[in-house]
Coordinates of C-alpha atoms in Angstrom, one line a residue:
M1403 CA -33.7 11.7 -74.7
K1404 CA -33.2 7.9 -74.9
E1405 CA -34.5 5.9 -77.9
I1406 CA -37.5 4.0 -76.7
P1407 CA -37.0 0.2 -76.5
D1408 CA -39.3 -2.0 -78.5
N1409 CA -40.6 -3.8 -75.4
I1410 CA -41.7 -0.5 -73.8
R1411 CA -43.4 0.7 -76.9
N1412 CA -45.2 -2.7 -77.3
E1413 CA -46.5 -2.7 -73.7
I1414 CA -48.0 0.8 -74.2
E1415 CA -49.5 -0.1 -77.6
V1416 CA -51.2 -3.2 -76.1
G1417 CA -52.6 -0.9 -73.5
K1418 CA -53.4 -3.5 -70.8
E1419 CA -52.4 -3.3 -67.1
T1420 CA -51.1 -6.6 -65.7
N1421 CA -49.3 -8.2 -62.8
S1422 CA -46.2 -6.3 -64.0
I1423 CA -47.5 -3.3 -65.9
E1424 CA -49.0 -0.2 -64.4
F1425 CA -50.2 3.0 -66.2
K1426 CA -50.5 6.3 -64.4
A1427 CA -52.2 9.3 -66.0
S1428 CA -50.1 11.6 -63.7
Q1429 CA -51.7 14.8 -65.0
G1430 CA -52.0 16.7 -61.7
R1431 CA -54.6 19.4 -61.1
D1432 CA -53.4 21.6 -63.9
G1433 CA -53.0 18.8 -66.4
L1434 CA -49.3 19.5 -66.9
G1435 CA -48.0 16.5 -64.8
E1436 CA -47.5 15.4 -61.3
I1437 CA -46.3 12.2 -59.5
P1438 CA -49.5 10.6 -58.1
K1439 CA -49.4 9.6 -54.5
D1440 CA -50.7 6.1 -55.1
V1441 CA -47.7 5.2 -57.3
Y1442 CA -45.7 4.3 -54.1
E1443 CA -48.2 1.5 -53.4
T1444 CA -47.4 0.1 -56.8
V1445 CA -43.7 0.4 -56.3
C1446 CA -44.0 -1.4 -53.0
A1447 CA -46.2 -4.1 -54.6
F1448 CA -43.9 -4.7 -57.6
S1449 CA -40.8 -4.9 -55.4
N1450 CA -42.6 -7.5 -53.2
R1451 CA -43.8 -9.6 -56.1
Y1452 CA -42.0 -10.0 -59.4
G1453 CA -41.1 -6.5 -60.4
G1454 CA -42.7 -4.5 -63.2
N1455 CA -42.9 -1.4 -65.4
I1456 CA -44.6 1.9 -64.4
Y1457 CA -45.6 4.4 -67.0
F1458 CA -46.4 8.0 -66.2
G1459 CA -48.5 10.0 -68.7
V1460 CA -50.5 7.0 -69.9
Q1461 CA -54.2 6.4 -69.0
D1462 CA -55.4 3.0 -67.6
D1463 CA -56.4 1.8 -71.1
G1464 CA -53.1 2.7 -72.7
T1465 CA -54.2 6.1 -74.1
L1466 CA -51.2 8.5 -74.3
L1467 CA -51.8 11.7 -72.3
G1468 CA -48.1 12.8 -72.0
I1469 CA -46.3 14.9 -69.5
S1470 CA -45.5 18.6 -70.0
S1471 CA -41.8 19.1 -70.7
E1472 CA -41.6 21.8 -68.1
R1473 CA -42.6 19.4 -65.4
I1474 CA -40.4 16.4 -66.2
K1475 CA -37.3 17.5 -64.3
D1476 CA -39.3 18.2 -61.1
M1477 CA -41.3 15.0 -61.3
K1478 CA -38.1 12.9 -61.8
K1479 CA -36.4 14.7 -58.9
N1480 CA -39.4 14.3 -56.6
F1481 CA -39.8 10.6 -57.3
V1482 CA -36.2 9.7 -56.8
T1483 CA -35.9 11.7 -53.6
V1484 CA -39.0 10.0 -52.1
I1485 CA -37.9 6.5 -53.1
Q1486 CA -34.4 6.9 -51.8
S1487 CA -35.2 8.6 -48.6
G1488 CA -36.4 5.5 -46.8
Q1489 CA -39.4 7.4 -45.3
K1490 CA -42.0 6.3 -47.9
I1491 CA -40.6 2.9 -48.8
S1492 CA -38.4 0.9 -46.4
P1493 CA -35.9 -0.5 -47.0
P1494 CA -35.3 2.3 -49.5
L1495 CA -35.1 1.6 -53.2
Y1496 CA -32.7 3.0 -55.8
L1497 CA -34.7 3.4 -59.0
D1498 CA -34.1 5.4 -62.2
I1499 CA -36.9 7.2 -64.1
D1500 CA -36.4 7.6 -67.8
T1501 CA -38.0 10.0 -70.3
Y1502 CA -39.3 8.8 -73.7
E1503 CA -41.2 10.4 -76.5
I1504 CA -44.0 8.6 -78.3
D1505 CA -46.1 10.2 -81.0
G1506 CA -44.9 13.6 -79.9
K1507 CA -45.8 13.1 -76.2
N1508 CA -43.5 12.7 -73.3
I1509 CA -43.9 9.8 -71.0
L1510 CA -41.8 8.7 -67.9
H1511 CA -40.9 5.1 -67.3
V1512 CA -39.7 3.3 -64.1
F1513 CA -38.6 -0.3 -64.0
V1514 CA -39.1 -1.7 -60.4
P1515 CA -37.0 -4.9 -60.0
N1516 CA -38.2 -7.8 -57.8
S1517 CA -36.4 -7.2 -54.5
S1518 CA -34.9 -9.8 -52.2
Q1519 CA -36.4 -7.9 -49.3
V1520 CA -40.0 -7.4 -48.1
H1521 CA -40.7 -3.7 -48.5
R1522 CA -43.2 -1.6 -46.4
M1523 CA -44.8 1.7 -47.2
N1524 CA -45.0 4.3 -44.5
G1525 CA -43.0 2.1 -42.2
H1526 CA -45.6 -0.7 -41.8
I1527 CA -47.9 -1.4 -44.8
I1528 CA -47.0 -4.4 -47.0
F1529 CA -48.4 -4.3 -50.5
D1530 CA -48.5 -7.3 -52.9
R1531 CA -49.5 -7.4 -56.6
N1532 CA -52.4 -9.4 -57.8
N1533 CA -53.3 -9.1 -61.5
D1534 CA -53.5 -5.3 -62.0
S1535 CA -54.2 -4.3 -58.4
D1536 CA -52.0 -3.4 -55.4
I1537 CA -53.2 -5.3 -52.4
D1538 CA -52.6 -4.4 -48.7
I1539 CA -51.8 -7.7 -47.0
T1540 CA -50.4 -6.3 -43.8
D1541 CA -53.0 -7.9 -41.5
N1542 CA -53.0 -11.2 -43.4
T1543 CA -50.5 -13.2 -41.4
N1544 CA -50.5 -16.2 -43.8
L1545 CA -49.8 -14.0 -46.9
V1546 CA -47.1 -12.1 -45.1
Q1547 CA -45.4 -15.3 -43.9
Q1548 CA -45.6 -16.7 -47.5
M1549 CA -43.9 -13.6 -48.8
Y1550 CA -41.0 -13.8 -46.4
T1551 CA -40.6 -17.5 -47.1
R1552 CA -40.6 -16.9 -50.8
K1553 CA -38.1 -14.1 -50.6
Q1554 CA -35.8 -16.2 -48.4
S1555 CA -35.9 -19.2 -50.7
E1556 CA -35.5 -17.2 -53.9
Y1557 CA -32.4 -15.3 -52.9
T1558 CA -29.2 -16.9 -51.7
E1559 CA -27.7 -13.4 -51.1
N1560 CA -30.1 -13.0 -48.1
K1561 CA -28.4 -15.7 -46.0
I1562 CA -27.5 -14.2 -42.7
Y1563 CA -24.1 -14.7 -40.9
P1564 CA -24.7 -13.6 -37.3
Y1565 CA -21.1 -13.8 -36.2
I1566 CA -19.6 -11.6 -38.8
Q1567 CA -18.6 -8.1 -37.4
I1568 CA -18.2 -4.7 -39.1
E1569 CA -14.4 -5.1 -38.8
D1570 CA -14.7 -8.0 -41.3
F1571 CA -15.4 -5.5 -44.1
K1572 CA -13.1 -3.3 -46.2
H1573 CA -13.8 0.3 -45.2
E1574 CA -12.4 1.6 -48.5
L1575 CA -15.0 -0.2 -50.5
I1576 CA -17.9 1.0 -48.3
E1577 CA -16.4 4.5 -48.6
R1578 CA -16.6 4.3 -52.3
I1579 CA -20.3 3.6 -52.1
R1580 CA -20.7 6.4 -49.6
K1581 CA -19.3 8.9 -52.1
V1582 CA -21.4 7.8 -55.1
S1583 CA -24.8 7.6 -53.3
V1584 CA -26.7 10.9 -53.9
N1585 CA -30.2 12.1 -53.3
G1586 CA -32.4 14.0 -55.7
D1587 CA -30.5 17.2 -55.1
G1588 CA -27.2 15.6 -56.1
E1589 CA -26.0 15.6 -52.5
S1590 CA -24.5 12.5 -50.8
N1591 CA -27.1 10.9 -48.5
L1592 CA -24.6 8.6 -46.7
T1593 CA -22.0 11.1 -45.7
D1594 CA -22.8 11.1 -42.0
K1595 CA -23.6 7.4 -41.7
T1596 CA -21.3 4.9 -40.2
D1597 CA -20.2 1.8 -42.1
L1598 CA -22.8 -0.3 -40.3
E1599 CA -25.5 2.3 -41.1
V1600 CA -24.5 2.2 -44.8
L1601 CA -24.7 -1.6 -45.0
K1602 CA -28.1 -1.4 -43.2
S1603 CA -29.4 1.1 -45.7
L1604 CA -28.3 -1.3 -48.5
S1605 CA -30.2 -4.2 -46.9
M1606 CA -27.0 -6.0 -46.2
Y1607 CA -27.6 -6.1 -42.5
R1608 CA -31.0 -7.5 -41.7
K1609 CA -33.3 -9.4 -39.5
D1610 CA -35.0 -12.6 -40.6
Y1611 CA -38.5 -12.3 -39.2
L1612 CA -39.1 -16.1 -39.4
T1613 CA -36.1 -17.2 -37.5
G1614 CA -35.2 -14.1 -35.5
E1615 CA -31.6 -14.1 -36.8
V1616 CA -29.9 -10.8 -37.1
G1617 CA -26.7 -10.1 -39.0
F1618 CA -24.8 -9.3 -42.1
T1619 CA -25.8 -11.0 -45.3
L1620 CA -23.9 -13.0 -47.9
A1621 CA -24.5 -10.1 -50.4
G1622 CA -22.7 -7.8 -48.0
V1623 CA -19.7 -10.1 -47.5
L1624 CA -19.3 -10.8 -51.2
T1625 CA -19.4 -7.2 -52.1
F1626 CA -17.5 -5.5 -49.3
G1627 CA -15.9 -8.4 -47.2
K1628 CA -12.2 -9.0 -46.6
D1629 CA -10.7 -12.0 -48.6
E1630 CA -10.3 -14.2 -45.6
V1631 CA -13.9 -13.7 -44.5
I1632 CA -15.2 -14.6 -48.0
R1633 CA -13.0 -17.7 -48.0
G1634 CA -14.3 -18.6 -44.6
I1635 CA -18.0 -18.7 -45.6
I1636 CA -17.8 -19.8 -49.2
P1637 CA -14.4 -21.4 -49.7
Y1638 CA -15.4 -22.6 -53.2
F1639 CA -15.9 -19.1 -54.6
A1640 CA -13.5 -18.5 -57.5
I1641 CA -13.4 -17.1 -61.0
D1642 CA -11.1 -18.6 -63.7
V1643 CA -10.1 -16.7 -66.8
L1644 CA -8.1 -18.7 -69.3
I1645 CA -6.4 -17.6 -72.5
R1646 CA -6.0 -20.5 -74.9
I1647 CA -5.0 -19.0 -78.2
N1648 CA -1.7 -20.9 -78.8
D1649 CA -1.6 -23.5 -76.0
T1650 CA -5.0 -25.0 -76.4
E1651 CA -4.4 -28.0 -74.1
R1652 CA -3.4 -25.9 -71.0
Y1653 CA -3.3 -22.1 -71.4
D1654 CA -1.2 -19.1 -72.6
D1655 CA -2.2 -17.0 -69.6
R1656 CA -4.5 -17.4 -66.6
L1657 CA -6.2 -15.4 -63.9
R1658 CA -7.8 -17.1 -60.9
I1659 CA -9.3 -14.8 -58.3
S1660 CA -11.5 -15.2 -55.2
T1661 CA -11.8 -11.7 -53.8
N1662 CA -14.7 -9.3 -53.3
L1663 CA -17.0 -8.6 -56.3
I1664 CA -15.9 -5.0 -56.8
D1665 CA -12.2 -5.8 -57.0
S1666 CA -13.0 -9.0 -59.0
Y1667 CA -14.6 -6.9 -61.7
S1668 CA -11.5 -4.6 -61.9
E1669 CA -9.0 -7.4 -62.0
I1670 CA -10.9 -9.4 -64.7
M1671 CA -11.3 -6.2 -66.9
R1672 CA -7.5 -5.5 -66.6
F1673 CA -6.7 -9.1 -67.6
I1674 CA -9.0 -9.0 -70.6
S1675 CA -7.5 -5.8 -71.8
K1676 CA -4.1 -7.5 -72.0
H1677 CA -5.3 -10.0 -74.5
I1678 CA -8.1 -8.4 -76.5
S1679 CA -7.8 -5.2 -78.3
N1680 CA -10.2 -2.2 -78.2
P1681 CA -10.5 -1.5 -81.9
F1682 CA -11.8 1.8 -83.2
Y1683 CA -15.6 1.7 -83.6
M1684 CA -18.1 4.4 -84.3
Q1685 CA -21.9 4.3 -83.5
K1686 CA -24.1 7.2 -84.6
D1687 CA -21.0 9.5 -85.0
K1688 CA -19.8 8.6 -81.5
R1689 CA -16.7 6.5 -80.6
V1690 CA -17.7 3.4 -78.6
E1691 CA -15.1 1.6 -76.5
I1692 CA -16.5 -1.6 -77.8
R1693 CA -14.3 -4.1 -76.0
D1694 CA -14.9 -2.4 -72.6
V1695 CA -18.7 -2.2 -73.1
L1696 CA -19.0 -5.8 -74.2
F1697 CA -16.9 -7.3 -71.4
R1698 CA -18.3 -5.0 -68.8
E1699 CA -21.7 -6.5 -69.5
I1700 CA -20.3 -10.1 -69.5
V1701 CA -18.3 -9.7 -66.3
V1702 CA -21.0 -7.8 -64.4
N1703 CA -23.6 -10.4 -65.5
M1704 CA -21.3 -13.1 -64.2
L1705 CA -20.8 -11.5 -60.8
V1706 CA -24.3 -10.1 -60.2
H1707 CA -26.4 -13.0 -61.4
R1708 CA -24.4 -16.0 -60.2
E1709 CA -26.1 -18.6 -57.9
Y1710 CA -23.7 -18.4 -55.0
S1711 CA -25.0 -21.6 -53.3
N1712 CA -23.5 -23.6 -56.2
P1713 CA -19.8 -24.5 -55.8
F1714 CA -19.2 -24.4 -59.6
V1715 CA -16.1 -22.2 -60.4
S1716 CA -17.1 -19.5 -62.9
R1717 CA -15.1 -19.5 -66.1
I1718 CA -14.1 -17.4 -69.1
D1719 CA -12.3 -19.4 -71.8
V1720 CA -10.8 -17.3 -74.6
E1721 CA -10.0 -19.6 -77.5
N1722 CA -9.3 -19.3 -81.2
K1723 CA -12.8 -19.8 -82.4
N1724 CA -14.9 -18.9 -79.4
I1725 CA -15.1 -17.1 -76.1
V1726 CA -17.1 -19.2 -73.6
I1727 CA -18.4 -17.8 -70.3
E1728 CA -20.0 -20.3 -67.9
N1729 CA -21.6 -19.4 -64.6
A1730 CA -23.6 -21.2 -61.8
N1731 CA -27.3 -20.3 -62.3
K1732 CA -30.8 -20.8 -60.9
P1733 CA -32.9 -20.1 -64.0
V1734 CA -36.3 -18.4 -63.7
H1735 CA -37.1 -18.7 -67.4
P1736 CA -34.9 -21.6 -68.6
G1737 CA -34.0 -22.0 -72.2
K1738 CA -32.1 -20.2 -74.9
L1739 CA -32.1 -16.4 -74.8
K1740 CA -32.9 -14.7 -78.1
R1741 CA -32.2 -11.2 -79.3
G1742 CA -35.2 -9.0 -78.4
E1743 CA -36.8 -11.6 -76.1
I1744 CA -35.1 -10.9 -72.8
R1745 CA -37.2 -11.1 -69.7
P1746 CA -35.2 -9.3 -66.9
Y1747 CA -35.1 -11.0 -63.5
P1748 CA -32.5 -9.9 -60.9
K1749 CA -31.0 -13.0 -59.3
N1750 CA -29.2 -11.0 -56.6
P1751 CA -30.9 -7.6 -56.5
N1752 CA -28.9 -6.2 -53.5
I1753 CA -25.6 -6.9 -55.2
A1754 CA -27.1 -5.5 -58.5
R1755 CA -27.9 -2.3 -56.7
I1756 CA -24.3 -1.8 -55.7
F1757 CA -23.1 -2.3 -59.3
H1758 CA -25.8 0.2 -60.4
M1759 CA -24.6 2.8 -57.9
I1760 CA -21.0 2.6 -59.1
G1761 CA -22.2 3.0 -62.7
L1762 CA -21.7 -0.5 -64.1
I1763 CA -25.4 -1.5 -64.6
D1764 CA -27.8 0.7 -66.5
E1765 CA -31.0 -1.2 -66.0
I1766 CA -31.9 -4.8 -65.5
G1767 CA -31.8 -6.8 -68.8
S1768 CA -29.9 -4.1 -70.7
G1769 CA -26.6 -6.0 -70.3
V1770 CA -27.7 -9.1 -72.3
G1771 CA -29.0 -6.8 -75.0
K1772 CA -25.6 -5.1 -75.4
I1773 CA -24.0 -8.6 -75.6
F1774 CA -26.2 -9.3 -78.6
D1775 CA -25.5 -5.9 -80.1
F1776 CA -21.7 -5.6 -79.7
A1777 CA -20.4 -9.2 -79.7
P1778 CA -21.0 -9.6 -83.5
V1779 CA -19.2 -6.3 -84.2
L1780 CA -16.1 -7.1 -82.0
L1781 CA -15.9 -10.8 -82.6
G1782 CA -17.9 -11.5 -85.7
G1783 CA -20.5 -14.1 -84.7
E1784 CA -24.0 -14.1 -83.1
P1785 CA -23.9 -14.9 -79.4
I1786 CA -25.5 -18.2 -78.2
I1787 CA -26.9 -17.9 -74.6
D1788 CA -28.1 -20.9 -72.7
N1789 CA -30.0 -20.1 -69.5
E1790 CA -30.1 -23.4 -67.7
D1791 CA -28.5 -24.7 -64.4
H1792 CA -25.4 -23.2 -65.9
F1793 CA -25.6 -19.9 -67.7
I1794 CA -23.4 -20.3 -70.7
V1795 CA -22.6 -17.6 -73.2
T1796 CA -20.8 -18.6 -76.4
L1797 CA -19.3 -15.8 -78.5
P1798 CA -18.1 -17.1 -81.9
I1799 CA -15.0 -15.5 -83.4
T1800 CA -15.1 -15.1 -87.2
N1801 CA -13.3 -13.0 -89.9
K1802 CA -16.0 -10.4 -89.7
G1803 CA -15.0 -9.2 -86.2
L1804 CA -12.8 -6.2 -85.4
S1805 CA -10.9 -7.7 -82.5
N1806 CA -7.3 -8.6 -82.5
L1807 CA -8.3 -12.3 -81.9
S1808 CA -9.7 -12.5 -85.4
V1809 CA -7.1 -10.1 -86.8
N1810 CA -4.2 -12.1 -85.4
S1811 CA -5.6 -15.2 -87.1
K1812 CA -5.8 -13.2 -90.3
V1813 CA -2.2 -12.0 -90.0
K1814 CA -1.1 -15.7 -90.0
D1815 CA -3.1 -16.4 -93.1
L1816 CA -2.4 -13.2 -94.9
D1817 CA 0.5 -13.4 -97.4
I1818 CA 2.1 -10.0 -96.6
S1819 CA 5.0 -10.9 -98.9
Q1820 CA 2.9 -9.8 -101.8
Y1821 CA 3.2 -6.2 -100.5
G1822 CA 7.0 -6.2 -100.2
L1823 CA 6.8 -4.7 -96.7
T1824 CA 10.0 -3.8 -94.9
E1825 CA 10.7 -5.0 -91.4
E1826 CA 9.6 -1.7 -89.9
Q1827 CA 6.3 -1.8 -91.9
S1828 CA 5.6 -5.4 -90.8
Q1829 CA 6.3 -4.4 -87.3
V1830 CA 3.5 -1.9 -87.3
L1831 CA 0.9 -4.7 -87.9
K1832 CA 2.1 -6.4 -84.8
I1833 CA 2.2 -3.2 -82.7
L1834 CA -1.2 -1.9 -83.8
I1835 CA -3.6 -3.9 -81.6
E1836 CA -5.7 -0.8 -80.9
P1837 CA -5.9 2.7 -82.4
M1838 CA -2.6 4.6 -81.9
S1839 CA -1.1 7.9 -82.9
T1840 CA 2.0 8.2 -85.0
R1841 CA 4.1 9.0 -82.0
E1842 CA 2.7 6.1 -80.0
I1843 CA 3.5 3.6 -82.8
Y1844 CA 6.9 5.3 -83.4
E1845 CA 7.9 5.0 -79.7
L1846 CA 7.1 1.3 -79.7
S1847 CA 9.1 0.6 -82.9
D1848 CA 12.7 0.0 -83.6
Y1849 CA 12.7 2.8 -86.2
K1850 CA 13.3 5.5 -83.6
N1851 CA 16.9 4.4 -83.5
K1852 CA 17.2 5.1 -87.3
G1853 CA 15.3 8.2 -88.1
N1854 CA 12.9 10.9 -87.0
L1855 CA 9.1 11.0 -86.7
N1856 CA 8.4 12.6 -90.1
S1857 CA 10.5 10.1 -92.0
Y1858 CA 8.8 7.3 -90.1
R1859 CA 5.4 8.6 -91.2
K1860 CA 6.4 8.9 -94.8
S1861 CA 8.4 5.7 -95.2
V1862 CA 6.4 3.4 -93.0
L1863 CA 2.9 4.6 -92.2
N1864 CA 2.1 6.1 -95.6
I1865 CA 3.1 2.9 -97.4
L1866 CA 0.7 0.9 -95.2
L1867 CA -2.0 3.4 -95.8
D1868 CA -1.5 3.2 -99.6
N1869 CA -1.8 -0.6 -99.4
G1870 CA -5.0 -0.5 -97.4
L1871 CA -3.4 -2.3 -94.4
I1872 CA -4.1 0.5 -92.0
S1873 CA -6.6 3.3 -91.9
R1874 CA -7.0 6.7 -90.2
T1875 CA -9.6 7.2 -87.4
I1876 CA -10.3 10.7 -88.8
P1877 CA -10.0 10.1 -92.6
D1878 CA -11.4 13.5 -93.5
K1879 CA -8.7 15.3 -91.5
P1880 CA -5.4 13.6 -92.2
R1881 CA -3.4 16.2 -90.3
S1882 CA -5.7 16.3 -87.2
P1883 CA -3.7 16.3 -83.9
K1884 CA -6.2 13.7 -82.7
Q1885 CA -5.4 11.4 -85.6
K1886 CA -4.8 7.7 -84.9
Y1887 CA -4.4 4.6 -87.0
F1888 CA -5.9 1.1 -86.9
K1889 CA -5.5 -2.1 -88.8
S1890 CA -8.0 -2.3 -91.6
F1891 CA -7.0 -5.3 -93.8
R1892 CA -9.3 -8.3 -94.2
N1893 CA -8.5 -11.9 -95.1
E1894 CA -11.6 -12.5 -97.3

């Protein structure tokens, strides 16, 4: 069971329903727990307005009632199945439902993001949110038109390109989504659908009811389009990643890409892994791939929340003292973001849904929280995040970080001559940019031409261990077959 976030606990403790908070007793006839039928009105209203949190097992005044443990699995399955089917809410939504425990009672929580689409319940009813009420506005022409206008102006990803054809998309990328999309029973719900039907179900082929235009959207092209199609409709789209560790005037290495967002993510992560190590790090007795987690959140945030009408080229600058990420932005809540004060707002919810489906987004707002959590551990400094017309993340690099960026700077300053290290021993400090086994280090060294693995361990690795320059990943079991070594010295 997940640890309950502070913001969720605080909303329940305040005990007040608002424009973005809804409590559902959800007790059922027997008092054990049941998904209430009127919750789908709230889901529809939240998605049409500004999003919000729904809590099952909580009374209207915030009193905790709880959900029986034996009902949780069925309730979660029923909710997800209905939401994703497209029969109750259309276009369908892809939402997660989480279980938390408060004061010994189980509650269920759903975060409904603000959607770029106008959603209808039972095929025709449009709900909007007003204070703590879900309002049926279907027959109010003015309010419905205002909603469509607001959605269109809020989300660049909705722009329709009527002359783009299904042949302009990469089938293999759509196939990837087809395989990971499952219903409440764990079965693929897109298996028998054509590529066009898949994109329609993802709201990437739509009709603008104000202009009458029908076609594929910018979100669809950016996510699944062929490179020449992307260049044809937004020729300015590019991402620049620069490594400026030694050559600070130009760069040591550079990646410039302008391909679909799914492949862009993979290429950037591969490039980052060439230059930044993934040091050994434990959190609550569990190994965390700290570099991958941190930069996954940074890169996904850059791709999913960019303002694509802005021609600014997104950048990642890796320097000696800072890593700076800069992205085109349309801020909803401008200003500096602070730890624990993050108000989630999806800039491109249809694109975000794809990254959620392939497992790269947990929930809206969680990514920035992980940047605050893991950047100080990997790089040493507290992140500075400016949410203005450009979204700028500055990650300071200090001696307190575990990454090879700070370690490499320490190696330059560290007087290793005081240890009397041999050439082979010094070489290990250059090779060991991430945890490695004895054999992995040995295979990369020049020592393999001089002696065997056992003598290498005794005359090279053991000396470094004795001097505190490297450490074991499993210190309590020195002979463990899973044993690896990592650099542990500090330049205090």
